[in-house]
Amino acid sequence: MVKRIKINGIRLNRNYIQVIQEDIDRQDQAPLYQTLEANRINMVFMTLNTMGERSFISGTIVSKNFWQMVHQDGYRENHRNVSTISIYPHHYNLRLLGYLLSLLGRHKLSFRHMASSNAMLTFVVDQENCEGFLEMLSASFDLPESHVPFEQDENDELTQFLKKKYPETRATYVEEKIKTYGIALVPDLNLGSYLFSFDQLAKIRQEIPSMEDKENKFFYTAAYMSSQEKICFFLLTGKSLGIAVHKTCTADLLSFHGPHFGDRHSIISRALNCLSQKSIPILRADCTGASIGIILPEGKGEEAKQALMDVFEIP
């Protein structure tokens, strides 16, 4: 029997809408994050991809906010009812990640997207698959005896009270410079892009023995389902894991988080707009919880960090 790995908890959020914008290089359409900022709609999860044959932005928003933007071209048809499910903490532990991926493979559980933040691994899951996903995680990880998945409900009355009493919680509140807890730059990392079937994921711990080494860490990970049977998986590590990759390159990682990042609509938009104005290319970007991670081509990290300092305040 496989020994279960210990985690502190599982977090669940229901009643979201996932909105997808394909072919983001088109010049006739504003990026999804700009559209949401213009409508003052917050994203609880966002992922942007320019790697490979498919470029897209996927944003997850509260269901009630979706109807503010359905008039935008393409969004009425291109959306799904989803939940987000997170496990924490991951401690950037490759062994935990390998264990989780093998579970997904054995149970053949589909998901829309996955991304790492500072503490959590978060999945966007179709609403109808939510219970099965929760049951798999609860049964497979070593959780505290009294644990039940923490489900965060929307409380409109409390939200309105807080917005009136504490201006910094308002989605409409924007500082001249956005406060952060610091911007971390890690250059010269190995970015691997993998294409796995569920059967391959089930055997990933055997195929990549280095994942079992407790000392090995990852810096960033993300994934999405490219078809019903194929998972496109991204992993940023200090060195190659010694397995055949779909694509690989050297990349720089910028990551940062700050107060109320998870509750403010303009954070990721201002960051990406800032890099776009400087013509700095982005390979991938993810925003989940209070964290933002941006993957850049080799050698672009320092330039991007300096550009972000025009918009973000570093202590």
Tab-separated table of C-alpha atoms in Angstrom:
chain	number	residue	atom	x	y	z
A	1	MET	CA	0.000	0.000	0.000
A	2	VAL	CA	1.298	3.465	-0.942
A	3	LYS	CA	2.018	5.612	2.091
A	4	ARG	CA	-0.160	8.717	2.187
A	5	ILE	CA	1.555	12.124	2.199
A	6	LYS	CA	0.643	14.587	4.922
A	7	ILE	CA	-0.991	17.916	4.119
A	8	ASN	CA	-2.769	20.461	6.299
A	9	GLY	CA	-5.985	20.884	4.387
A	10	ILE	CA	-8.224	21.111	1.345
A	11	ARG	CA	-10.033	24.276	0.271
A	12	LEU	CA	-13.158	24.347	-1.883
A	13	ASN	CA	-14.889	27.213	-3.710
A	14	ARG	CA	-18.034	26.557	-5.740
A	15	ASN	CA	-20.244	28.468	-8.155
A	16	TYR	CA	-17.635	29.961	-10.438
A	17	ILE	CA	-17.571	30.524	-14.177
A	18	GLN	CA	-14.479	29.768	-16.241
A	19	VAL	CA	-14.145	32.143	-19.201
A	20	ILE	CA	-11.672	31.279	-21.951
A	21	GLN	CA	-10.105	33.478	-24.608
A	22	GLU	CA	-8.340	31.579	-27.391
A	23	ASP	CA	-5.741	32.901	-29.858
A	24	ILE	CA	-4.630	35.762	-27.653
A	25	ASP	CA	-2.244	37.123	-30.282
A	26	ARG	CA	-5.190	38.540	-32.249
A	27	GLN	CA	-5.008	42.326	-32.505
A	28	ASP	CA	-8.786	42.865	-32.818
A	29	GLN	CA	-9.659	41.795	-29.266
A	30	ALA	CA	-8.498	43.100	-25.889
A	31	PRO	CA	-6.955	40.505	-23.564
A	32	LEU	CA	-9.444	38.915	-21.185
A	33	TYR	CA	-7.752	40.425	-18.131
A	34	GLN	CA	-8.217	43.933	-19.569
A	35	THR	CA	-11.900	43.256	-20.263
A	36	LEU	CA	-12.432	42.064	-16.697
A	37	GLU	CA	-10.546	45.055	-15.281
A	38	ALA	CA	-12.694	47.426	-17.338
A	39	ASN	CA	-15.818	45.754	-15.913
A	40	ARG	CA	-14.305	45.748	-12.387
A	41	ILE	CA	-14.565	41.978	-12.174
A	42	ASN	CA	-12.088	40.066	-10.019
A	43	MET	CA	-10.498	36.793	-11.112
A	44	VAL	CA	-9.965	34.191	-8.393
A	45	PHE	CA	-7.819	32.163	-10.801
A	46	MET	CA	-6.134	33.046	-14.095
A	47	THR	CA	-3.765	31.241	-16.373
A	48	LEU	CA	-2.130	32.542	-19.562
A	49	ASN	CA	-0.243	30.357	-22.010
A	50	THR	CA	1.751	31.249	-25.143
A	51	MET	CA	3.772	28.013	-25.314
A	52	GLY	CA	3.190	25.367	-27.950
A	53	GLU	CA	0.462	25.414	-30.575
A	54	ARG	CA	-2.281	26.835	-28.356
A	55	SER	CA	-2.291	30.329	-26.851
A	56	PHE	CA	-5.072	31.234	-24.447
A	57	ILE	CA	-6.143	33.068	-21.305
A	58	SER	CA	-8.498	31.388	-18.863
A	59	GLY	CA	-10.108	33.373	-16.051
A	60	THR	CA	-12.305	32.065	-13.231
A	61	ILE	CA	-14.840	34.513	-11.842
A	62	VAL	CA	-17.817	34.520	-9.481
A	63	SER	CA	-20.960	33.385	-11.313
A	64	LYS	CA	-22.957	36.539	-10.599
A	65	ASN	CA	-20.284	38.683	-12.281
A	66	PHE	CA	-20.355	36.739	-15.538
A	67	TRP	CA	-23.520	38.430	-16.754
A	68	GLN	CA	-21.735	41.789	-16.723
A	69	MET	CA	-19.551	40.668	-19.619
A	70	VAL	CA	-21.619	38.249	-21.724
A	71	HIS	CA	-22.098	40.991	-24.329
A	72	GLN	CA	-18.374	40.706	-25.122
A	73	ASP	CA	-17.740	38.749	-28.331
A	74	GLY	CA	-17.270	35.024	-27.808
A	75	TYR	CA	-17.647	34.857	-24.044
A	76	ARG	CA	-21.312	33.815	-23.992
A	77	GLU	CA	-20.453	30.518	-25.700
A	78	ASN	CA	-16.959	29.980	-24.338
A	79	HIS	CA	-17.528	29.392	-20.631
A	80	ARG	CA	-18.127	26.582	-18.124
A	81	ASN	CA	-19.525	26.140	-14.592
A	82	VAL	CA	-16.595	25.221	-12.345
A	83	SER	CA	-15.304	24.955	-8.792
A	84	THR	CA	-11.778	25.498	-7.484
A	85	ILE	CA	-10.152	22.914	-5.208
A	86	SER	CA	-6.810	23.530	-3.484
A	87	ILE	CA	-4.517	21.441	-1.304
A	88	TYR	CA	-1.983	23.026	1.036
A	89	PRO	CA	0.849	23.391	1.784
A	90	HIS	CA	2.952	21.939	-1.049
A	91	HIS	CA	6.355	23.243	0.189
A	92	TYR	CA	7.492	23.015	-3.485
A	93	ASN	CA	7.963	19.304	-2.806
A	94	LEU	CA	8.447	17.185	-5.943
A	95	ARG	CA	7.544	14.031	-4.044
A	96	LEU	CA	4.131	15.471	-3.119
A	97	LEU	CA	3.596	16.649	-6.707
A	98	GLY	CA	4.503	13.239	-8.121
A	99	TYR	CA	2.135	11.560	-5.666
A	100	LEU	CA	-0.692	13.905	-6.669
A	101	LEU	CA	-0.114	13.413	-10.397
A	102	SER	CA	-0.083	9.637	-10.017
A	103	LEU	CA	-3.422	9.841	-8.178
A	104	LEU	CA	-4.941	11.823	-11.042
A	105	GLY	CA	-3.662	9.216	-13.480
A	106	ARG	CA	-4.945	6.201	-11.536
A	107	HIS	CA	-8.385	7.725	-10.947
A	108	LYS	CA	-8.584	9.292	-14.435
A	109	LEU	CA	-10.092	12.460	-12.991
A	110	SER	CA	-10.428	15.270	-15.505
A	111	PHE	CA	-9.816	18.903	-14.614
A	112	ARG	CA	-9.645	22.189	-16.505
A	113	HIS	CA	-6.500	23.811	-15.108
A	114	MET	CA	-3.996	23.464	-12.297
A	115	ALA	CA	-1.465	26.013	-11.012
A	116	SER	CA	0.780	26.500	-8.004
A	117	SER	CA	0.832	29.508	-5.711
A	118	ASN	CA	3.159	30.144	-2.773
A	119	ALA	CA	1.361	27.623	-0.590
A	120	MET	CA	-1.355	25.863	-2.599
A	121	LEU	CA	-1.862	23.662	-5.626
A	122	THR	CA	-5.196	24.775	-7.090
A	123	PHE	CA	-7.383	22.935	-9.600
A	124	VAL	CA	-10.225	24.328	-11.673
A	125	VAL	CA	-12.717	21.468	-11.961
A	126	ASP	CA	-16.031	21.107	-13.789
A	127	GLN	CA	-18.870	21.426	-11.296
A	128	GLU	CA	-20.072	17.872	-11.952
A	129	ASN	CA	-16.625	16.427	-11.151
A	130	CYS	CA	-16.186	18.358	-7.901
A	131	GLU	CA	-17.397	15.685	-5.450
A	132	GLY	CA	-15.327	12.925	-7.027
A	133	PHE	CA	-12.235	15.134	-6.897
A	134	LEU	CA	-12.812	15.924	-3.214
A	135	GLU	CA	-13.346	12.282	-2.316
A	136	MET	CA	-10.130	11.266	-4.070
A	137	LEU	CA	-8.049	13.913	-2.289
A	138	SER	CA	-9.631	13.309	1.132
A	139	ALA	CA	-9.061	9.551	0.909
A	140	SER	CA	-5.540	9.726	-0.521
A	141	PHE	CA	-3.768	12.351	1.618
A	142	ASP	CA	-2.945	12.207	5.324
A	143	LEU	CA	-5.141	14.983	6.750
A	144	PRO	CA	-5.756	16.092	10.362
A	145	GLU	CA	-8.359	13.844	12.013
A	146	SER	CA	-10.919	16.612	12.391
A	147	HIS	CA	-10.436	17.981	8.886
A	148	VAL	CA	-13.263	18.649	6.484
A	149	PRO	CA	-12.698	20.597	3.247
A	150	PHE	CA	-12.899	24.303	4.014
A	151	GLU	CA	-15.641	25.759	1.840
A	152	GLN	CA	-15.631	29.523	1.483
A	153	ASP	CA	-19.090	30.936	0.782
A	154	GLU	CA	-19.840	34.317	-0.701
A	155	ASN	CA	-21.355	36.579	1.962
A	156	ASP	CA	-22.641	39.672	0.162
A	157	GLU	CA	-23.799	41.422	3.341
A	158	LEU	CA	-20.415	41.013	5.032
A	159	THR	CA	-18.580	42.001	1.833
A	160	GLN	CA	-20.506	45.259	1.531
A	161	PHE	CA	-19.872	46.077	5.202
A	162	LEU	CA	-16.119	45.512	4.834
A	163	LYS	CA	-15.927	47.593	1.665
A	164	LYS	CA	-17.544	50.528	3.421
A	165	LYS	CA	-15.516	50.250	6.631
A	166	TYR	CA	-12.110	49.310	5.150
A	167	PRO	CA	-11.332	51.000	1.799
A	168	GLU	CA	-8.381	48.706	1.131
A	169	THR	CA	-10.782	45.785	0.619
A	170	ARG	CA	-12.645	47.503	-2.207
A	171	ALA	CA	-12.126	46.132	-5.700
A	172	THR	CA	-12.333	49.748	-6.925
A	173	TYR	CA	-9.502	50.932	-4.680
A	174	VAL	CA	-6.220	51.399	-6.565
A	175	GLU	CA	-2.961	52.694	-5.132
A	176	GLU	CA	-0.525	54.716	-7.177
A	177	LYS	CA	1.836	51.816	-6.520
A	178	ILE	CA	0.462	48.422	-5.501
A	179	LYS	CA	1.913	47.098	-2.256
A	180	THR	CA	3.701	43.738	-2.363
A	181	TYR	CA	5.660	41.621	0.079
A	182	GLY	CA	8.498	41.630	-2.458
A	183	ILE	CA	9.186	40.473	-6.011
A	184	ALA	CA	11.315	37.333	-6.287
A	185	LEU	CA	13.378	36.649	-9.402
A	186	VAL	CA	14.881	33.214	-10.024
A	187	PRO	CA	16.809	33.086	-13.336
A	188	ASP	CA	18.167	30.227	-15.453
A	189	LEU	CA	15.644	27.546	-14.537
A	190	ASN	CA	14.708	24.481	-16.574
A	191	LEU	CA	11.177	24.752	-17.981
A	192	GLY	CA	9.810	21.451	-19.220
A	193	SER	CA	6.568	21.058	-21.171
A	194	TYR	CA	5.191	17.507	-21.037
A	195	LEU	CA	2.226	15.793	-22.685
A	196	PHE	CA	0.900	12.896	-20.594
A	197	SER	CA	-1.961	10.443	-20.841
A	198	PHE	CA	-3.700	9.349	-17.644
A	199	ASP	CA	-1.894	5.995	-17.856
A	200	GLN	CA	1.466	7.759	-18.084
A	201	LEU	CA	0.598	9.970	-15.102
A	202	ALA	CA	-0.272	6.886	-13.063
A	203	LYS	CA	3.325	5.662	-13.519
A	204	ILE	CA	5.082	9.023	-13.219
A	205	ARG	CA	6.765	8.248	-9.899
A	206	GLN	CA	8.351	5.140	-11.412
A	207	GLU	CA	9.293	6.974	-14.609
A	208	ILE	CA	10.909	9.901	-12.761
A	209	PRO	CA	12.723	8.441	-9.713
A	210	SER	CA	14.118	11.872	-8.819
A	211	MET	CA	10.577	12.892	-7.824
A	212	GLU	CA	10.884	10.586	-4.819
A	213	ASP	CA	13.884	12.454	-3.435
A	214	LYS	CA	12.604	14.602	-0.551
A	215	GLU	CA	15.338	17.164	-1.212
A	216	ASN	CA	14.234	17.897	-4.775
A	217	LYS	CA	12.041	20.941	-5.217
A	218	PHE	CA	10.054	22.554	-7.993
A	219	PHE	CA	9.755	26.307	-8.451
A	220	TYR	CA	6.486	26.376	-10.389
A	221	THR	CA	4.001	23.976	-11.921
A	222	ALA	CA	0.852	24.247	-14.015
A	223	ALA	CA	-1.270	22.013	-16.227
A	224	TYR	CA	-4.355	21.908	-18.410
A	225	MET	CA	-6.318	19.231	-20.235
A	226	SER	CA	-5.489	19.516	-23.944
A	227	SER	CA	-8.065	16.799	-24.733
A	228	GLN	CA	-10.195	14.308	-22.808
A	229	GLU	CA	-7.218	11.975	-22.495
A	230	LYS	CA	-4.161	14.244	-22.622
A	231	ILE	CA	-2.719	16.566	-19.968
A	232	CYS	CA	-0.292	19.343	-20.909
A	233	PHE	CA	1.973	19.740	-17.891
A	234	PHE	CA	4.563	22.444	-17.141
A	235	LEU	CA	7.304	22.145	-14.544
A	236	LEU	CA	10.025	24.610	-13.574
A	237	THR	CA	13.007	23.045	-11.786
A	238	GLY	CA	16.636	23.799	-11.084
A	239	LYS	CA	17.763	20.998	-13.403
A	240	SER	CA	16.292	18.533	-15.868
A	241	LEU	CA	14.418	15.579	-14.363
A	242	GLY	CA	15.832	13.174	-16.920
A	243	ILE	CA	12.609	12.330	-18.761
A	244	ALA	CA	11.683	13.001	-22.370
A	245	VAL	CA	9.916	16.345	-22.651
A	246	HIS	CA	7.605	17.703	-25.312
A	247	LYS	CA	9.539	20.977	-25.235
A	248	THR	CA	12.209	22.413	-22.958
A	249	CYS	CA	13.923	25.764	-22.550
A	250	THR	CA	15.761	27.896	-20.023
A	251	ALA	CA	13.452	30.419	-18.367
A	252	ASP	CA	13.279	33.048	-15.626
A	253	LEU	CA	10.600	33.090	-12.912
A	254	LEU	CA	9.104	36.234	-11.399
A	255	SER	CA	6.770	35.694	-8.461
A	256	PHE	CA	5.135	38.054	-5.993
A	257	HIS	CA	2.173	38.387	-3.671
A	258	GLY	CA	0.694	41.087	-1.512
A	259	PRO	CA	-2.156	42.199	0.718
A	260	HIS	CA	-5.610	41.567	-0.779
A	261	PHE	CA	-4.190	40.335	-4.105
A	262	GLY	CA	-6.939	37.708	-4.182
A	263	ASP	CA	-9.714	40.305	-3.824
A	264	ARG	CA	-8.720	43.035	-6.271
A	265	HIS	CA	-9.592	43.025	-9.952
A	266	SER	CA	-6.712	45.039	-11.426
A	267	ILE	CA	-3.579	43.359	-10.008
A	268	ILE	CA	-2.763	40.845	-12.755
A	269	SER	CA	-3.947	43.221	-15.488
A	270	ARG	CA	-1.632	46.012	-14.382
A	271	ALA	CA	1.296	43.596	-14.144
A	272	LEU	CA	0.800	42.139	-17.627
A	273	ASN	CA	0.039	45.526	-19.182
A	274	CYS	CA	3.286	46.835	-17.726
A	275	LEU	CA	5.308	44.047	-19.386
A	276	SER	CA	3.419	44.422	-22.658
A	277	GLN	CA	4.241	48.140	-22.800
A	278	LYS	CA	7.928	47.236	-22.513
A	279	SER	CA	7.540	44.527	-25.229
A	280	ILE	CA	8.663	41.828	-22.772
A	281	PRO	CA	7.412	38.418	-23.956
A	282	ILE	CA	5.616	36.092	-21.522
A	283	LEU	CA	5.706	32.299	-21.774
A	284	ARG	CA	3.170	31.634	-19.018
A	285	ALA	CA	1.475	33.554	-16.217
A	286	ASP	CA	-0.724	32.314	-13.393
A	287	CYS	CA	-2.659	34.105	-10.687
A	288	THR	CA	-4.276	32.118	-7.875
A	289	GLY	CA	-5.085	33.194	-4.349
A	290	ALA	CA	-2.824	36.100	-3.421
A	291	SER	CA	0.077	35.019	-5.668
A	292	ILE	CA	1.223	35.791	-9.194
A	293	GLY	CA	3.815	33.784	-11.118
A	294	ILE	CA	5.193	34.904	-14.496
A	295	ILE	CA	7.495	32.745	-16.639
A	296	LEU	CA	9.773	34.667	-19.006
A	297	PRO	CA	12.309	33.711	-21.669
A	298	GLU	CA	15.902	33.334	-20.512
A	299	GLY	CA	17.506	36.658	-19.659
A	300	LYS	CA	14.267	38.674	-19.524
A	301	GLY	CA	13.691	38.386	-15.764
A	302	GLU	CA	15.699	41.393	-14.599
A	303	GLU	CA	14.212	43.687	-17.242
A	304	ALA	CA	10.720	42.526	-16.277
A	305	LYS	CA	11.376	43.051	-12.571
A	306	GLN	CA	12.553	46.614	-13.191
A	307	ALA	CA	9.438	47.267	-15.303
A	308	LEU	CA	7.130	45.964	-12.546
A	309	MET	CA	8.772	48.272	-10.019
A	310	ASP	CA	7.105	51.178	-11.868
A	311	VAL	CA	3.731	49.760	-10.793
A	312	PHE	CA	4.435	47.694	-7.674
A	313	GLU	CA	5.958	48.780	-4.378
A	314	ILE	CA	8.705	46.597	-2.926
A	315	PRO	CA	9.428	46.870	0.831
